[in-house]
Coordinates of C-alpha atoms and ligand atoms in Angstrom, one line a residue:
M913 CA 0.4 0.0 -0.3
F914 CA 3.2 2.6 0.7
F915 CA 4.5 1.7 -2.7
C916 CA 1.3 1.9 -4.2
E917 CA 0.8 5.5 -2.9
I918 CA 4.7 6.4 -3.3
R919 CA 3.9 5.6 -6.9
K920 CA 2.0 7.9 -7.9
S921 CA 3.6 10.9 -7.2
H922 CA 7.9 9.8 -6.7
R923 CA 7.6 7.6 -9.3
I924 CA 11.8 8.6 -10.1
H925 CA 12.7 7.6 -6.3
F926 CA 10.3 4.7 -6.2
Y927 CA 12.6 3.5 -9.6
L928 CA 15.9 4.4 -8.5
C929 CA 15.1 2.8 -4.7
L930 CA 13.5 0.4 -5.2
G931 CA 14.2 -3.0 -3.2
T932 CA 16.7 -1.9 -0.7
A933 CA 16.1 -1.3 3.4
K934 CA 17.7 1.9 2.9
G935 CA 15.4 2.1 -0.1
I936 CA 12.0 3.3 2.1
Y937 CA 14.0 5.4 4.5
F938 CA 15.0 7.1 1.0
I939 CA 12.0 7.4 -0.6
M940 CA 9.6 8.9 2.9
K941 CA 12.5 11.4 3.5
A942 CA 12.6 12.8 -0.4
T943 CA 8.3 12.8 0.0
L944 CA 8.3 14.4 3.0
E945 CA 10.8 17.3 1.7
K946 CA 8.5 17.8 -1.5
L947 CA 5.2 17.4 0.5
R948 CA 6.7 20.5 2.8
A949 CA 7.5 21.4 -1.0
E950 CA 4.0 21.6 -2.2
A951 CA 2.6 22.9 0.4
W952 CA 4.0 25.9 0.0
R953 CA 3.8 26.1 -3.6
E954 CA -0.1 25.0 -3.3
L955 CA -0.7 28.0 0.4
E956 CA 0.7 31.1 -2.3
G957 CA -1.8 29.9 -4.2
A958 CA -4.3 29.9 -2.1
R959 CA -6.9 33.1 -2.5
D960 CA -9.0 32.3 0.5
A961 CA -10.6 31.0 3.9
R962 CA -12.0 28.0 1.8
E963 CA -9.3 26.9 -0.1
L964 CA -6.5 27.1 2.8
D965 CA -9.3 24.5 4.4
S966 CA -9.0 22.0 1.7
L967 CA -5.5 22.3 2.1
R968 CA -5.0 21.2 5.9
V969 CA -7.2 18.8 5.0
K970 CA -4.9 17.6 2.3
Y971 CA -1.9 17.8 4.3
L972 CA -2.3 17.0 7.5
G973 CA -5.6 15.6 7.7
K974 CA -6.1 12.6 8.8
K975 CA -5.8 10.9 5.6
G976 CA -3.6 14.1 4.4
G977 CA 0.0 13.2 2.6
I978 CA 2.5 13.4 6.4
T979 CA -0.6 11.1 8.0
A980 CA -0.3 8.6 5.4
I981 CA 3.2 8.8 5.5
L982 CA 3.3 8.2 9.5
K983 CA 1.8 5.4 8.7
Q984 CA 4.5 3.2 7.6
M985 CA 7.0 3.9 10.0
G986 CA 7.3 0.5 10.8
S987 CA 8.6 -0.8 8.1
L988 CA 11.5 1.3 9.4
S989 CA 14.0 0.6 11.6
A990 CA 15.2 1.6 14.9
E991 CA 17.9 4.0 13.9
E992 CA 15.9 5.9 10.8
R993 CA 12.9 5.8 12.6
P994 CA 13.4 9.5 15.2
A995 CA 15.0 11.5 12.2
I996 CA 11.6 10.3 9.9
G997 CA 9.6 11.3 12.7
A998 CA 11.6 14.8 13.7
L999 CA 11.5 15.4 9.7
A1000 CA 7.6 14.7 10.0
N1001 CA 7.5 17.0 12.7
S1002 CA 9.2 19.7 11.0
V1003 CA 7.0 19.3 7.9
R1004 CA 4.0 19.3 9.6
E1005 CA 4.6 22.0 11.5
D1006 CA 6.1 24.2 8.0
I1007 CA 3.0 23.5 6.6
E1008 CA 0.8 25.1 10.5
G1009 CA 3.3 27.7 9.8
A1010 CA 2.4 28.7 6.4
L1011 CA -1.5 27.8 6.0
A1012 CA -1.2 30.0 9.7
S1013 CA 0.4 33.0 7.7
R1014 CA -1.0 32.6 5.0
A1015 CA -4.4 33.0 6.2
E1016 CA -3.1 36.0 8.1
S1017 CA -3.0 37.8 4.3
I1018 CA -5.4 36.4 3.0
D1019 CA -7.7 38.1 6.2
A1020 CA -5.5 41.4 5.3
A1021 CA -5.8 41.1 2.1
A1022 CA -9.9 41.3 2.1
L1023 CA -10.0 43.8 4.6
S1024 CA -8.4 46.0 2.5
E1025 CA -10.1 44.8 -0.5
R1026 CA -13.9 46.2 1.6
L1027 CA -12.3 49.1 3.3
R1028 CA -11.4 49.9 -0.5
S1029 CA -14.6 49.3 -2.0
E1030 CA -16.8 50.4 1.4
K1031 CA -15.0 54.0 1.5
L1032 CA -16.8 56.8 1.3
D1033 CA -15.7 59.8 0.6
V1034 CA -17.3 62.7 3.7
T1035 CA -16.7 65.4 1.2
V1036 CA -18.3 64.8 -1.7
P1037 CA -21.6 67.4 -1.8
G1038 CA -24.7 64.8 -0.5
T1039 CA -27.8 64.3 -2.6
P1040 CA -30.4 67.9 -1.9
A1041 CA -32.9 66.2 -0.7
A1042 CA -36.4 68.0 -2.9
A1043 CA -37.8 70.6 -0.4
G1044 CA -41.8 71.3 -1.1
H1045 CA -43.2 74.9 -1.0
R1046 CA -46.0 76.4 0.3
H1047 CA -48.9 76.0 -2.1
P1048 CA -50.2 79.4 -3.7
M1049 CA -53.5 78.7 -2.3
S1050 CA -51.4 79.2 1.2
I1051 CA -49.3 81.2 0.8
V1052 CA -52.4 83.7 0.4
L1053 CA -54.2 82.5 3.1
D1054 CA -51.1 83.4 4.8
E1055 CA -50.9 86.6 4.0
A1056 CA -53.8 87.5 4.3
R1057 CA -53.6 85.4 7.8
D1058 CA -51.1 88.5 8.4
I1059 CA -52.4 91.4 7.3
F1060 CA -55.9 90.6 9.7
I1061 CA -54.1 89.9 12.8
S1062 CA -51.6 92.8 12.7
M1063 CA -55.0 93.9 13.3
G1064 CA -56.6 92.8 15.8
F1065 CA -58.4 89.1 14.8
A1066 CA -57.8 86.1 15.9
V1067 CA -59.1 82.4 14.0
A1068 CA -62.0 81.3 14.2
E1069 CA -62.6 77.5 12.3
G1070 CA -67.1 76.4 12.5
P1071 CA -67.3 72.4 11.4
E1072 CA -67.8 71.9 7.6
I1073 CA -70.4 69.2 7.7
E1074 CA -73.0 72.1 9.6
L1075 CA -76.7 72.8 10.7
S1076 CA -79.2 74.2 8.3
E1077 CA -80.2 76.2 11.7
Y1078 CA -76.5 77.8 11.7
G1079 CA -75.7 77.8 7.8
F1080 CA -79.6 79.3 7.0
D1081 CA -81.9 80.2 9.4
K1082 CA -79.9 82.0 11.7
L1083 CA -78.4 84.2 9.1
N1084 CA -81.3 85.3 8.4
T1085 CA -82.4 83.2 5.3
P1086 CA -85.4 81.2 6.1
P1087 CA -86.8 77.5 4.5
G1088 CA -87.7 79.1 1.2
H1089 CA -84.7 80.8 -0.7
T1090 CA -83.7 79.8 -2.9
V1091 CA -79.6 79.6 -1.8
R1092 CA -81.3 76.7 0.3
G1093 CA -82.5 74.5 -2.7
W1094 CA -81.6 71.2 -3.5
S1095 CA -79.5 72.2 -6.4
D1096 CA -77.6 74.2 -4.7
T1097 CA -76.7 72.5 -1.3
F1098 CA -75.3 68.6 -1.4
Y1099 CA -77.7 67.9 2.0
I1100 CA -76.8 65.3 4.5
A1101 CA -80.4 65.4 6.1
R1102 CA -83.6 64.1 3.7
D1103 CA -85.5 66.7 5.7
E1104 CA -82.9 69.6 5.1
S1105 CA -81.8 70.5 9.1
V1106 CA -77.3 69.0 8.3
H1107 CA -75.5 70.2 5.1
L1108 CA -72.6 70.3 4.1
R1109 CA -71.4 74.6 4.4
S1110 CA -72.5 75.9 0.9
Q1111 CA -69.9 79.2 2.9
T1112 CA -68.4 80.0 6.1
S1113 CA -70.7 82.5 7.4
P1114 CA -72.2 80.1 9.6
V1115 CA -68.9 80.3 11.6
Q1116 CA -70.7 83.6 12.4
V1117 CA -73.8 82.7 14.7
R1118 CA -71.4 79.8 15.8
Y1119 CA -69.1 82.3 17.3
M1120 CA -71.1 85.5 19.0
E1121 CA -73.3 82.9 20.3
A1122 CA -70.4 82.0 23.1
H1123 CA -68.3 85.4 22.8
R1124 CA -69.9 89.5 23.7
P1125 CA -69.0 92.3 21.8
P1126 CA -66.1 93.4 20.9
V1127 CA -65.3 90.8 18.7
R1128 CA -63.2 90.1 15.2
I1129 CA -62.5 87.3 13.7
I1130 CA -61.8 85.7 10.7
S1131 CA -62.3 82.2 9.4
P1132 CA -61.2 80.2 6.5
G1133 CA -62.8 76.7 5.8
G1134 CA -63.9 74.3 3.2
V1135 CA -67.9 74.7 1.6
Y1136 CA -69.5 72.7 -0.4
R1137 CA -72.0 73.7 -3.3
K1138 CA -73.3 71.6 -6.6
D1139 CA -71.2 73.2 -9.4
E1140 CA -70.0 71.2 -12.1
L1141 CA -65.6 71.7 -11.7
D1142 CA -64.8 74.1 -14.3
A1143 CA -62.4 76.8 -15.3
S1144 CA -63.8 79.4 -12.7
H1145 CA -66.3 76.8 -10.8
S1146 CA -65.9 73.4 -8.2
P1147 CA -68.2 71.7 -5.6
M1148 CA -65.3 71.9 -2.7
F1149 CA -64.1 75.7 -2.2
H1150 CA -63.0 77.5 -0.2
Q1151 CA -63.7 80.8 1.7
L1152 CA -61.9 83.5 4.0
E1153 CA -65.7 84.9 5.8
G1154 CA -64.6 87.9 8.1
L1155 CA -66.4 89.2 11.5
V1156 CA -66.4 92.6 13.5
V1157 CA -68.4 93.4 15.9
D1158 CA -68.1 96.0 18.6
R1159 CA -69.9 99.5 19.4
G1160 CA -69.9 102.3 16.9
I1161 CA -69.0 100.0 13.9
T1162 CA -69.5 101.4 9.9
F1163 CA -69.4 101.4 7.0
G1164 CA -65.9 102.7 6.7
D1165 CA -64.4 100.3 9.2
L1166 CA -65.9 97.9 6.8
K1167 CA -64.0 99.9 4.1
G1168 CA -61.2 101.3 5.7
T1169 CA -59.9 96.7 6.3
L1170 CA -61.6 95.9 2.9
N1171 CA -59.2 98.0 1.6
T1172 CA -56.2 97.2 4.2
L1173 CA -57.2 93.2 3.1
V1174 CA -57.1 94.8 -0.9
Q1175 CA -53.4 96.8 -0.7
G1176 CA -51.9 94.4 1.2
I1177 CA -52.2 91.4 -0.9
Y1178 CA -52.5 93.1 -4.5
G1179 CA -50.1 96.3 -4.0
E1180 CA -50.3 99.7 -2.6
D1181 CA -51.7 101.2 -5.3
V1182 CA -54.3 99.0 -6.4
K1183 CA -58.1 100.5 -6.1
T1184 CA -60.8 99.1 -5.1
R1185 CA -64.6 99.3 -5.7
F1186 CA -67.7 99.3 -4.0
R1187 CA -70.7 98.2 -5.6
P1188 CA -74.3 98.0 -3.9
H1189 CA -75.4 94.2 -3.4
H1190 CA -78.0 92.1 -1.8
F1191 CA -77.3 89.5 0.6
P1192 CA -79.7 88.5 4.2
F1193 CA -77.3 88.1 6.7
T1194 CA -76.4 91.8 5.6
E1195 CA -77.9 95.4 5.8
P1196 CA -76.2 97.0 3.8
S1197 CA -74.0 94.8 0.8
C1198 CA -72.3 95.1 -0.9
E1199 CA -69.7 93.4 -3.3
V1200 CA -66.0 94.6 -3.9
D1201 CA -64.0 94.4 -6.7
V1202 CA -60.3 94.8 -7.8
Q1203 CA -58.4 97.1 -9.9
C1204 CA -57.4 94.6 -12.7
V1205 CA -54.4 92.7 -12.2
V1206 CA -54.0 92.1 -15.9
C1207 CA -54.3 95.3 -17.3
G1208 CA -54.8 98.2 -14.1
G1209 CA -57.8 99.1 -15.3
T1210 CA -57.9 100.2 -18.8
G1211 CA -60.2 97.0 -19.1
C1212 CA -59.0 93.9 -21.2
R1213 CA -59.6 90.2 -21.8
V1214 CA -59.1 89.8 -18.0
C1215 CA -61.8 91.3 -17.1
K1216 CA -64.0 91.6 -20.0
G1217 CA -63.2 95.6 -20.9
E1218 CA -65.1 96.2 -17.0
G1219 CA -60.9 97.3 -15.6
W1220 CA -62.2 95.8 -11.9
L1221 CA -62.3 92.4 -11.5
E1222 CA -65.6 90.7 -8.9
L1223 CA -63.4 89.9 -5.3
L1224 CA -66.1 89.4 -2.2
G1225 CA -69.8 90.3 -0.3
A1226 CA -69.7 92.0 2.0
G1227 CA -71.6 94.2 4.6
M1228 CA -73.1 95.4 8.3
V1229 CA -75.0 92.1 10.3
H1230 CA -78.6 92.0 9.6
P1231 CA -80.3 93.5 12.7
K1232 CA -81.6 90.5 13.0
V1233 CA -78.4 88.0 12.6
L1234 CA -77.8 91.0 16.1
A1235 CA -80.9 90.4 17.7
G1236 CA -80.7 86.1 16.9
V1237 CA -77.3 85.4 18.8
G1238 CA -78.8 87.8 22.0
I1239 CA -76.9 90.7 20.7
D1240 CA -78.6 94.1 21.3
P1241 CA -78.5 95.7 17.7
D1242 CA -79.4 99.3 18.9
E1243 CA -76.4 98.8 20.7
Y1244 CA -73.9 97.2 18.8
S1245 CA -72.8 97.2 14.8
G1246 CA -70.7 95.0 13.0
F1247 CA -69.3 93.8 9.2
A1248 CA -68.5 91.4 8.1
F1249 CA -68.0 89.7 4.6
G1250 CA -66.7 86.8 2.7
V1251 CA -63.8 85.9 0.2
G1252 CA -63.3 82.9 -2.0
I1253 CA -59.6 81.4 -1.3
E1254 CA -59.5 80.0 -5.3
R1255 CA -60.4 84.0 -6.2
M1256 CA -58.4 85.8 -4.3
T1257 CA -54.8 84.0 -5.1
M1258 CA -55.8 83.5 -9.4
L1259 CA -56.3 87.2 -9.3
R1260 CA -53.1 87.5 -7.6
Y1261 CA -51.0 85.7 -9.6
T1262 CA -53.7 85.7 -12.8
I1263 CA -54.5 82.3 -12.4
D1264 CA -57.2 81.9 -15.3
D1265 CA -58.2 78.1 -14.9
L1266 CA -60.0 77.5 -11.2
R1267 CA -58.2 73.2 -11.5
L1268 CA -54.6 73.8 -11.5
L1269 CA -54.9 74.7 -8.2
Y1270 CA -56.6 71.4 -7.2
E1271 CA -54.4 69.8 -10.8
N1272 CA -51.1 69.5 -7.9
D1273 CA -49.3 69.5 -11.2
L1274 CA -45.9 70.4 -10.6
R1275 CA -45.2 72.8 -13.4
F1276 CA -47.9 74.9 -12.2
L1277 CA -47.0 74.4 -8.6
R1278 CA -43.0 74.9 -9.2
Q1279 CA -43.4 78.6 -10.0
F1280 CA -44.2 78.9 -6.5
A1281 CA -41.5 77.5 -4.7
Ligands
DAH1661 N1 -71.3 83.9 2.7 C1 -71.0 84.9 1.1 C2 -71.4 84.0 0.2 O1 -70.5 83.7 0.7 C3 -70.2 85.8 1.3 C4 -70.8 87.2 2.2 C5 -70.9 88.1 2.2 C6 -70.3 86.5 4.1 C7 -71.6 89.1 3.3 C8 -70.5 88.1 4.6 C9 -71.5 88.8 4.2 O2 -69.3 87.8 6.0 O3 -70.8 89.9 5.0 O4 -71.9 84.2 -1.0

C-alpha cells in the first residue's frame, strides 16, 4: 500500500530505491520534503479560507500526506524512525506555519479590499432632498391671515358639516330661499336639517353665540356647492370669512379693513370699488371689486373690458342676525365679509383656470417655490 501511494507522485525515487531496505527511508524522506515544497507552492496560490481549509485537510488531515507517511513508520529501522519522525514533525510545523501566515495575509487582503470598496468619501457633496413649499393658496391665505392678525383679529373655525339652523336660519335665510334648494346645497339629512356648509358665514353665528362683543375674527375653511368643476367653479372650494362687532362700527370700518386687505395682497396702489348688492345676513350689502390685475383698469380680455374684477361679498351685519344671537342691535353694530380663497389667489397670480389649483401638477406648483 505504501509503495502504491508513493509511486503516484514520486515515481523516480521509487524506481531508484526499490528493493533496498535503505530505499524506503530515502523515499519517505524525499516524499516529506516534496510534501513541504508542494504545500508551500499550493498555499501561495490559495485565495480564500475555504481553499486553505482543503489544503489543511490534504496535507495535515487524517487522510493527508503526512499521516500517510507516518503510518509507514513500521517499515523503518529503529535508527531511521526518529529521523523520519523529526522530519515529519518539522514538515508539519512548517505547513502549519505557512497555513497560518497565508490565512493572515488572505484576511489582510480581504480587509483592505473591503476598505477600498466600502470607502466613503465624506467630503463629497450630498444629494439634496427635494424640499416642498407652500401651495399658492396657502401663501395667499397666510398673507391675509397676517394682515388681519396685525389688525387685532383672532382666527376661529367651524364645522364643514353644518346644521341648517346655523347655515341658513340664523343667517336670516328662511326655508324656501333659493340658496337652500337641493340643486345648490349638499344636504346630509332628508329633512334638510344638516348640510355641507355652502359658505363660512355660519361661523359668525357660532362665534357670536359663544363670545360677547367686541368680536373681531376671521375664519378660513372649506365650503361645498352643487357646481360642476370648470375653469371658474368647483363643488368644493375655500372661503375666508370676517366678522367685526362692537359699539359704533360703521361702513367706513368695513371699507378701511377691506382696503387694507386688498392693498396688502395686491399692492399699495390697487384701487377697490364697492357696489351695492344683496345678502340676507347683511344690510346694507355690497360686492367689492379690485382694479384688474392684468390691465390695471384700462380694460382687457381678463376683466372683459370692465377694468374691475369681482373679489368678495360684504355688508353691515343684519340687525336680525345680531338679535338672533342675543346681541342688542341698538347698542352694537358690525360688518362682515366673505372672500373666496381660490379667487383671491387667482387674481393675485393671474391664474386663469381654477382647476390648476387642485391638479397638483408640479410644473404649475413649482412656480411658487
Ligand atoms: N357668504 C357669502 C357667499 O358665500 C359671502 C358673504 C357676503 C359673506 C357678505 C359675508 C357677508 O359675511 O357679509 O357668497
